[in-house]
PDB file of C-alpha atoms in Angstrom:
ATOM      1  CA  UNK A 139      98.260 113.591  91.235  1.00  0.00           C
ATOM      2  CA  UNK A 140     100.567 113.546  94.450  1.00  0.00           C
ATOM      3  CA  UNK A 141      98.511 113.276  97.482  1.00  0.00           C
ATOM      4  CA  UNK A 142     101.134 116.292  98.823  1.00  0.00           C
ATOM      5  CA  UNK A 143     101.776 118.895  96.494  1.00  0.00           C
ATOM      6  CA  UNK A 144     104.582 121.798  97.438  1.00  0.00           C
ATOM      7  CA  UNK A 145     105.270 125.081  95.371  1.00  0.00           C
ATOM      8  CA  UNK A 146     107.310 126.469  94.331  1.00  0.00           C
ATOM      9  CA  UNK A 147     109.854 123.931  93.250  1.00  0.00           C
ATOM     10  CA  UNK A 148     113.096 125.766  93.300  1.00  0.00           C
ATOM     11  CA  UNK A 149     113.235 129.223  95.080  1.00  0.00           C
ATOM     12  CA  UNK A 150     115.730 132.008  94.546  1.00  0.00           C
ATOM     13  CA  UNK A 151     115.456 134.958  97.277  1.00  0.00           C
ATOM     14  CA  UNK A 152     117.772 138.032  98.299  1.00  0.00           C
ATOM     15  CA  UNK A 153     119.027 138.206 101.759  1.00  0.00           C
ATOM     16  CA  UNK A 154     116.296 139.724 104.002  1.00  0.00           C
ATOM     17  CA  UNK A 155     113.447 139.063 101.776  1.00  0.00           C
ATOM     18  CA  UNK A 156     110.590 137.271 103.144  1.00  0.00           C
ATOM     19  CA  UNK A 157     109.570 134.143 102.325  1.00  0.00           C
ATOM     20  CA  UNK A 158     106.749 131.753 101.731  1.00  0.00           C
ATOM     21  CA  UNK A 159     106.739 127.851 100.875  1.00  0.00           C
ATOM     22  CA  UNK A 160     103.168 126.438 100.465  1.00  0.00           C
ATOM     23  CA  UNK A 161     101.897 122.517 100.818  1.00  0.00           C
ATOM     24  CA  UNK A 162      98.730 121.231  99.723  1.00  0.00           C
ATOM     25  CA  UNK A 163      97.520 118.422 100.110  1.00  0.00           C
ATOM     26  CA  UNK A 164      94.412 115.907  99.014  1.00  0.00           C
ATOM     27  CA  UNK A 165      93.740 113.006 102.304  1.00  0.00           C
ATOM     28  CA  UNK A 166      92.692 113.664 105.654  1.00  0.00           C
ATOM     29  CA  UNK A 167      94.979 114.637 108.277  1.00  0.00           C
ATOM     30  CA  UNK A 168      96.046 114.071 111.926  1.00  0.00           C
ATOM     31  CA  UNK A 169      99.473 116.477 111.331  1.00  0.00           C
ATOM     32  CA  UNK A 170     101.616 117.699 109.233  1.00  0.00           C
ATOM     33  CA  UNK A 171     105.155 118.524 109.950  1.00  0.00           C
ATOM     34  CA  UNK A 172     107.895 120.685 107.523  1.00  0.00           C
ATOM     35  CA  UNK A 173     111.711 119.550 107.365  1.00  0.00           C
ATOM     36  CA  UNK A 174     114.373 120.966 106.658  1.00  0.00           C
ATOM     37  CA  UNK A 175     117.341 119.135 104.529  1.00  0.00           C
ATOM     38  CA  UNK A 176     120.663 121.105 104.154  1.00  0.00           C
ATOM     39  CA  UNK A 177     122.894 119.648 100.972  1.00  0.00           C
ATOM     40  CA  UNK A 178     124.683 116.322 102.150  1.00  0.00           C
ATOM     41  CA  UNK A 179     121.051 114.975 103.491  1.00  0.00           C
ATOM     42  CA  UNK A 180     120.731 116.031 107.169  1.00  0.00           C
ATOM     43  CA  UNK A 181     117.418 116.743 108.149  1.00  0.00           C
ATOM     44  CA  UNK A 182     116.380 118.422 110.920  1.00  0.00           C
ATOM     45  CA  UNK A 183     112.141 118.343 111.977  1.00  0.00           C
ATOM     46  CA  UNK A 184     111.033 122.120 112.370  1.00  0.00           C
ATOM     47  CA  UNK A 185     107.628 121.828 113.261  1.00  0.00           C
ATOM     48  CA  UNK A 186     104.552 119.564 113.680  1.00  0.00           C
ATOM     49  CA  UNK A 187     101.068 121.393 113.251  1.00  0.00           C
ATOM     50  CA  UNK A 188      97.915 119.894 113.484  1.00  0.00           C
ATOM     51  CA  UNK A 189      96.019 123.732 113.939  1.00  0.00           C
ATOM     52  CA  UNK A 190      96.890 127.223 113.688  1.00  0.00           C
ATOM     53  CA  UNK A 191     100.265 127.862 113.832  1.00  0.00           C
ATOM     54  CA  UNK A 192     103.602 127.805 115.162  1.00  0.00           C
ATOM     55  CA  UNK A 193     106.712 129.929 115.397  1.00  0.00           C
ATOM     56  CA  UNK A 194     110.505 129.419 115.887  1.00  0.00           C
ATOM     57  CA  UNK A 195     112.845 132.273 115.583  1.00  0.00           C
ATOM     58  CA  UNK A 196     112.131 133.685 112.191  1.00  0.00           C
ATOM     59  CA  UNK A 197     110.101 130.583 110.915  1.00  0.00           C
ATOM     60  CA  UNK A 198     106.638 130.537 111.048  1.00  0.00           C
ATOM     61  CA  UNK A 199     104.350 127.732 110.397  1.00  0.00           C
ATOM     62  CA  UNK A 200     100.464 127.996 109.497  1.00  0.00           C
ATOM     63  CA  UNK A 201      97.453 125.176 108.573  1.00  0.00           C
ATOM     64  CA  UNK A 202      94.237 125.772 107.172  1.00  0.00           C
ATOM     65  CA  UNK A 203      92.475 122.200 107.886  1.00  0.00           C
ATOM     66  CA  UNK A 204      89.787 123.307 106.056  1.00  0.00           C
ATOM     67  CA  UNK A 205      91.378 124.290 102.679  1.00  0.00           C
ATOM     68  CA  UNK A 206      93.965 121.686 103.759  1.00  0.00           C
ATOM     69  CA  UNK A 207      97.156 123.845 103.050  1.00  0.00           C
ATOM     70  CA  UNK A 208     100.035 125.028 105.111  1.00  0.00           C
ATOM     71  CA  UNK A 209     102.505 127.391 104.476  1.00  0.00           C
ATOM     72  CA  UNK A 210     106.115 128.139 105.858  1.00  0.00           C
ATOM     73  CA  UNK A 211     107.399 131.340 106.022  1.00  0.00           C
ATOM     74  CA  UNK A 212     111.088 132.406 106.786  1.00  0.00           C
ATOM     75  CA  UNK A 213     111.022 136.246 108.229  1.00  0.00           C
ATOM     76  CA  UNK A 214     114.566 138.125 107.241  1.00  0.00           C
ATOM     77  CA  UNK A 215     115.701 135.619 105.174  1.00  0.00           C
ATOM     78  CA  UNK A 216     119.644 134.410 105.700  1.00  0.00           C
ATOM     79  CA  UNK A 217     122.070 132.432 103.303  1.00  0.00           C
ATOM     80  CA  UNK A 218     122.362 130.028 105.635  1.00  0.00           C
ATOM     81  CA  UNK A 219     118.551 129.301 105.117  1.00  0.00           C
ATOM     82  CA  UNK A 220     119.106 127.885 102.014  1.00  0.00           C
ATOM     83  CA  UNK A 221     118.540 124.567 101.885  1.00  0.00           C
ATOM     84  CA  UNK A 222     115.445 122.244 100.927  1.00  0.00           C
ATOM     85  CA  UNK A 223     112.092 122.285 102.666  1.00  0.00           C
ATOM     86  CA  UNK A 224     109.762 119.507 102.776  1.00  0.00           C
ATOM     87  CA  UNK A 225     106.571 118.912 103.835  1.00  0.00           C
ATOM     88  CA  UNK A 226     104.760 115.817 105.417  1.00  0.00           C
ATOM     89  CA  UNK A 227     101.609 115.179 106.140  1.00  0.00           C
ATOM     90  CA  UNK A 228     100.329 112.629 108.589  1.00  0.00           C
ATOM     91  CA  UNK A 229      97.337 110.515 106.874  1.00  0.00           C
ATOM     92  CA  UNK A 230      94.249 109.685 108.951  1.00  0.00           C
ATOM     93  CA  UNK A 231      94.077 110.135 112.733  1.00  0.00           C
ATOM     94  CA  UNK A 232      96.435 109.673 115.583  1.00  0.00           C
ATOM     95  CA  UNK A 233      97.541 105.807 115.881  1.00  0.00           C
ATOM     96  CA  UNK A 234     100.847 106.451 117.355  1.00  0.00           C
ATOM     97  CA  UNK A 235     102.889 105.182 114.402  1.00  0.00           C
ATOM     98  CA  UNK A 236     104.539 107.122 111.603  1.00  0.00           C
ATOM     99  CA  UNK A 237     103.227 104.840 109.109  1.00  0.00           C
ATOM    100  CA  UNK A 238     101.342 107.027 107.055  1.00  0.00           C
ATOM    101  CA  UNK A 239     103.469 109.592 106.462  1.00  0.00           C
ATOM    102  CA  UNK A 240     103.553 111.053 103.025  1.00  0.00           C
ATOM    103  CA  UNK A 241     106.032 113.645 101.588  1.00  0.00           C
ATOM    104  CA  UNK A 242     105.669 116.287  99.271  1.00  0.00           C
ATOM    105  CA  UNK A 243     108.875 116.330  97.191  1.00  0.00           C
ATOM    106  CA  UNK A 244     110.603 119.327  98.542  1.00  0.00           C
ATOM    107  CA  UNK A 245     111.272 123.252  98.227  1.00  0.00           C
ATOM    108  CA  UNK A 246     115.325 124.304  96.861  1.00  0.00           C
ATOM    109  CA  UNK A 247     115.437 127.466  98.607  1.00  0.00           C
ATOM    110  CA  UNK A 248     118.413 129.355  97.604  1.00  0.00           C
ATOM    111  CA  UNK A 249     119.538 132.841  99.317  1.00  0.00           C
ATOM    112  CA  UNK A 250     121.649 134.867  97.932  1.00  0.00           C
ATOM    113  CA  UNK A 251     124.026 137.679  99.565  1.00  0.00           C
TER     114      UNK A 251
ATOM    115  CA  UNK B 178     122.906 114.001 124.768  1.00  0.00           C
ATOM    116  CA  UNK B 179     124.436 112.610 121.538  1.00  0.00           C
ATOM    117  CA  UNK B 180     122.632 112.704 118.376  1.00  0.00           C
ATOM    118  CA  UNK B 181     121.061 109.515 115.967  1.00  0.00           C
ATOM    119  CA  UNK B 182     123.661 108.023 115.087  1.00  0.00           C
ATOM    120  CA  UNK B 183     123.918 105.703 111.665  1.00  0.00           C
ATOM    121  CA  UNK B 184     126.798 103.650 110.243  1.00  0.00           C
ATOM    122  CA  UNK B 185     127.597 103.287 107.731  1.00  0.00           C
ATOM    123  CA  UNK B 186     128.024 106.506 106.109  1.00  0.00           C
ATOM    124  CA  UNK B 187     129.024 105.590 102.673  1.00  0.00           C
ATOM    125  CA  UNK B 188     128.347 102.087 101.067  1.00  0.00           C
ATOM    126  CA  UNK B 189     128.985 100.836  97.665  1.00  0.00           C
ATOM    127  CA  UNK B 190     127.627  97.465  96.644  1.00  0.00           C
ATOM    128  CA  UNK B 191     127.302  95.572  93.515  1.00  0.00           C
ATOM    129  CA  UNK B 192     123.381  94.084  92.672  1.00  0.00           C
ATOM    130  CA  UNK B 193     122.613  90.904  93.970  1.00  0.00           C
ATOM    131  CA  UNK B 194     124.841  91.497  96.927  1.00  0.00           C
ATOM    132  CA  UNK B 195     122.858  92.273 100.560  1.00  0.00           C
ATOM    133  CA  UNK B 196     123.504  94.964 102.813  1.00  0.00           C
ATOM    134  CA  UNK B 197     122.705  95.858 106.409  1.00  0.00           C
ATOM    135  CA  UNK B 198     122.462  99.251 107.803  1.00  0.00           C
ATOM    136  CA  UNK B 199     122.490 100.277 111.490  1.00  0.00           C
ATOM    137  CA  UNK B 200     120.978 103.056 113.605  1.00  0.00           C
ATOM    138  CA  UNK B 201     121.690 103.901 116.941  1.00  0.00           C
ATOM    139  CA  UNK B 202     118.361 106.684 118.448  1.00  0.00           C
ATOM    140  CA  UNK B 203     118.861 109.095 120.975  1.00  0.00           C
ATOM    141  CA  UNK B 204     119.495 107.665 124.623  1.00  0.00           C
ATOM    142  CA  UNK B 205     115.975 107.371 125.691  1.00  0.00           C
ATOM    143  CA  UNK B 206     114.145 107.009 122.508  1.00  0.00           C
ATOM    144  CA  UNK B 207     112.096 104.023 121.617  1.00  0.00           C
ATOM    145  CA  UNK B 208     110.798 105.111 118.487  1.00  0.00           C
ATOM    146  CA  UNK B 209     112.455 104.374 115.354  1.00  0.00           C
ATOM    147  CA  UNK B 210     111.817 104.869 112.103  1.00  0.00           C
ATOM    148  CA  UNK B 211     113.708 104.727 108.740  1.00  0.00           C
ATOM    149  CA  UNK B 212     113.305 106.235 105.164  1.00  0.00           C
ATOM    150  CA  UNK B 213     114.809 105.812 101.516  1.00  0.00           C
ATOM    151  CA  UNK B 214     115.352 109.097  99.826  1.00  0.00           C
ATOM    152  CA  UNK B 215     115.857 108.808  96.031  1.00  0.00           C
ATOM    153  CA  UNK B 216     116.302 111.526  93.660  1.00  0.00           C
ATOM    154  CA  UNK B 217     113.039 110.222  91.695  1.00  0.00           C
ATOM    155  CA  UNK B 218     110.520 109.501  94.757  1.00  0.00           C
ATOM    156  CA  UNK B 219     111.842 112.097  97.299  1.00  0.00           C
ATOM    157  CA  UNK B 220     111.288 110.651 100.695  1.00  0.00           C
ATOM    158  CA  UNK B 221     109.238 107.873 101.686  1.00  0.00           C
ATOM    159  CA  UNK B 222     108.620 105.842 104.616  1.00  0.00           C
ATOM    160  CA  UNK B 223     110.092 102.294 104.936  1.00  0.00           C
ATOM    161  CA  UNK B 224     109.191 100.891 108.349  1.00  0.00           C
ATOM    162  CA  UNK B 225     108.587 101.774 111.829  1.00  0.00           C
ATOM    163  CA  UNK B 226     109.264 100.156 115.048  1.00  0.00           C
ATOM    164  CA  UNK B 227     109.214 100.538 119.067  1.00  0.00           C
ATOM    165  CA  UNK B 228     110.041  98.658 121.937  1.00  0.00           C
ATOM    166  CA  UNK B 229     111.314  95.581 119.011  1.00  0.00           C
ATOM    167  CA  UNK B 230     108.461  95.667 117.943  1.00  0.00           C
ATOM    168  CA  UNK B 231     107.499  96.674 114.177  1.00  0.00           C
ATOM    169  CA  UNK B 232     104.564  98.785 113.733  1.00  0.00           C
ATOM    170  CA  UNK B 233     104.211  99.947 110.286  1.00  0.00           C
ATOM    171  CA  UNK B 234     105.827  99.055 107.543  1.00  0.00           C
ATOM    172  CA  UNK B 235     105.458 100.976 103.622  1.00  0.00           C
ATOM    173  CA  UNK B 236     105.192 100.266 100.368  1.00  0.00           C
ATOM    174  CA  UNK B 237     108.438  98.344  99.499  1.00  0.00           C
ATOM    175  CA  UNK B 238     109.272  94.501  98.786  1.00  0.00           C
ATOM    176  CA  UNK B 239     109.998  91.934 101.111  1.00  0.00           C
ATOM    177  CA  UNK B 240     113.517  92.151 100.971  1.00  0.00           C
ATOM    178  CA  UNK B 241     113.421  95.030 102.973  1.00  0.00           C
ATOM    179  CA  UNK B 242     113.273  94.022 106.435  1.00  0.00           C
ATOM    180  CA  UNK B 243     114.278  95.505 109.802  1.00  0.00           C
ATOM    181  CA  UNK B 244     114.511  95.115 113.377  1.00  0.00           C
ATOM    182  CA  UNK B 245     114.632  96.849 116.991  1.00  0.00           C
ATOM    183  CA  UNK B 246     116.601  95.759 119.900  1.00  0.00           C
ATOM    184  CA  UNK B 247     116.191  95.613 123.338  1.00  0.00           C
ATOM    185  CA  UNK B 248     118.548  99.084 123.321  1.00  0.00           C
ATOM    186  CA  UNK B 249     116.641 100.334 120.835  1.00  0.00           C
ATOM    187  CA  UNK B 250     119.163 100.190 117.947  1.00  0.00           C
ATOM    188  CA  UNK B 251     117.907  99.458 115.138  1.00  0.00           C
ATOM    189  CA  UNK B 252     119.113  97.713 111.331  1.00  0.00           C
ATOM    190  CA  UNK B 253     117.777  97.583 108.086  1.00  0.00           C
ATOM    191  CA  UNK B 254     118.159  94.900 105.565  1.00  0.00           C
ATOM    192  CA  UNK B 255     118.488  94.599 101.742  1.00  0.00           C
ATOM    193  CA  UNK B 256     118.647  91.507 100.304  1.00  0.00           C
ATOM    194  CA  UNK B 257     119.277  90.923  96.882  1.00  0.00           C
ATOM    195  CA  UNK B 258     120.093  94.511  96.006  1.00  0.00           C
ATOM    196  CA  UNK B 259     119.326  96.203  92.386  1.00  0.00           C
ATOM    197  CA  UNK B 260     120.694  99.061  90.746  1.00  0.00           C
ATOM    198  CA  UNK B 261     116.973 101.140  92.452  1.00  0.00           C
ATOM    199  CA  UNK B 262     117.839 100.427  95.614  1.00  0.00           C
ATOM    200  CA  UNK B 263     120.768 103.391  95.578  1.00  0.00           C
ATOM    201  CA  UNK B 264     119.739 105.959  97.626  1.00  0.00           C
ATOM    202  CA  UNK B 265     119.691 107.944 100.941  1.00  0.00           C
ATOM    203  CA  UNK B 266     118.104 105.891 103.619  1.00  0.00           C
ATOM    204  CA  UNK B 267     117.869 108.048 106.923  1.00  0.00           C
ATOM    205  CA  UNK B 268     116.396 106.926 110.269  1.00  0.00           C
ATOM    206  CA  UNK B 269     114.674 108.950 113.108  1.00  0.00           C
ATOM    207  CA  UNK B 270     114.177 108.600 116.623  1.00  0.00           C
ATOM    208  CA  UNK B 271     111.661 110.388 118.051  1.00  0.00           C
ATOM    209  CA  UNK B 272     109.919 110.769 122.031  1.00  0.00           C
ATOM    210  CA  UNK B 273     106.481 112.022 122.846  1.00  0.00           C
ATOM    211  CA  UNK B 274     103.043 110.949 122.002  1.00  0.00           C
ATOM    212  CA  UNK B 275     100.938 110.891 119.085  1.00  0.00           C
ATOM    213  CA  UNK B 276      99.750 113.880 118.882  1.00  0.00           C
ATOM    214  CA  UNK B 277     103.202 115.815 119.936  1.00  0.00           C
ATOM    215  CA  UNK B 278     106.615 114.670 119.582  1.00  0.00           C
ATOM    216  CA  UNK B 279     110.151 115.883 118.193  1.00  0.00           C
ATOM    217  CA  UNK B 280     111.222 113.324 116.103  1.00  0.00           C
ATOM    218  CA  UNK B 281     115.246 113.626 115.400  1.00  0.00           C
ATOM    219  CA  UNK B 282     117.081 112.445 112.100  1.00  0.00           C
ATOM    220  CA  UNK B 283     120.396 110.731 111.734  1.00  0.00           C
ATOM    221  CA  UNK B 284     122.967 111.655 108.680  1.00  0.00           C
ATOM    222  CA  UNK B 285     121.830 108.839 106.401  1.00  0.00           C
ATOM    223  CA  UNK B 286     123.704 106.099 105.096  1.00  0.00           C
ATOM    224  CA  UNK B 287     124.288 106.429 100.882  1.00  0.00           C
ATOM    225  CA  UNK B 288     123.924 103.449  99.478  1.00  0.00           C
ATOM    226  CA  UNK B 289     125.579 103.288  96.123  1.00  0.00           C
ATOM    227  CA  UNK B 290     124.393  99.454  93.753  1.00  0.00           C
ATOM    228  CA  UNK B 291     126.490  99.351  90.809  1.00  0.00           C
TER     229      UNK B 291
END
């Protein structure tokens, strides 16, 4: 079993519709932190949580430490949302290096018109 | 301020052959790290480094290797390449501390092994 786990895989919406990616995960945690990948690989970082949560425009970000799960959820979804969403947690506590990073393998988020 | 930049962009090599990829961070970071992205394993972490110094490195064989300079560009080796090695590798820059940072990504270099 994948020590990150994302659902769903693949993720059709209609423009406007709201949206919600979940991440679980199994090993203890200093962070986790959800990407975004648009097709031809660029990735841009969209937030780092390590509580509560977090919002950006029409993205918002939440962690449950306890039930170790986070969600992402896109308000008014857009076409140009579509792309791939992935989540990574941070294993163990804060050491300053990014060497325990572990990635779930990724959310195809598709929006259609 | 200019983005992380990587070079190449496209590479095709044949197995057995080496390869070195570069990465220039944003002006001011010292952070670097870099990650293969294959269809199969998604993402995963290859090494870190800061200040030429590395300070993690993954899972991956020995002929993977890296280093930092004193401008904080960065390269990645491949020695020996096989036909698994194809993939996405990215690198990241990132400033802050431990506990908060924005870490930035560069376009990737594909690496193509036939």
């Amino acid at each position: 079993k994948n020590e990150v786990e994302q659902s769903p895989q693949n993720l059709t919406a209609q423009e406007g519709e709201f949206i919600t990616i979940n991440c679980s995960y199994s090993v203890g945690i200093s962070a986790l932190h959800w990407l975004q990948q648009h097709p031809g690989g660029g990735i841009v970082s969209l937030f780092m949580l390590s509580s509560g949560k977090k919002k950006h425009g029409r993205l918002i970000a939440t962690i449950n430490i306890q039930e170790k799960h986070s969600s992402l959820h896109i308000t008014a979804s857009h076409p140009r949302d579509s792309a791939v969403y992935i989540c990574a947690v941070r294993k163990g506590d804060y050491g300053g290096s990014q060497g325990n990073l572990i990635f779930g393998k990724g959310t195809k988020l598709s929006v259609k018109p | 301020k200019a983005g992380v930049t990587q070079t190449p962009r496209y590479l095709i090599k044949t197995r057995g052959q080496q390869v070195t990829l570069s990465c220039s961070p944003i002006s001011g970071h010292r952070s670097v790290s870099w990650y293969q992205q294959t269809p199969g394993q998604g993402l995963q972490f290859l090494f870190e480094y800061f200040s030429e110094t590395q300070r993690n490195k993954g899972n991956f064989p020995g002929r993977f290797s890296g280093r930092q300079f004193s401008n904080s560009r960065s390269e990645m080796n491949v020695s020996t390449l096989e036909l698994g090695d194809s993939a996405l590798y990215l690198c990241a820059s990132r400033h802050g501390t431990a506990r908060s940072y924005e870490q930035y990504f560069g376009p990737g270099t594909r690496l193509t092994v036939t």
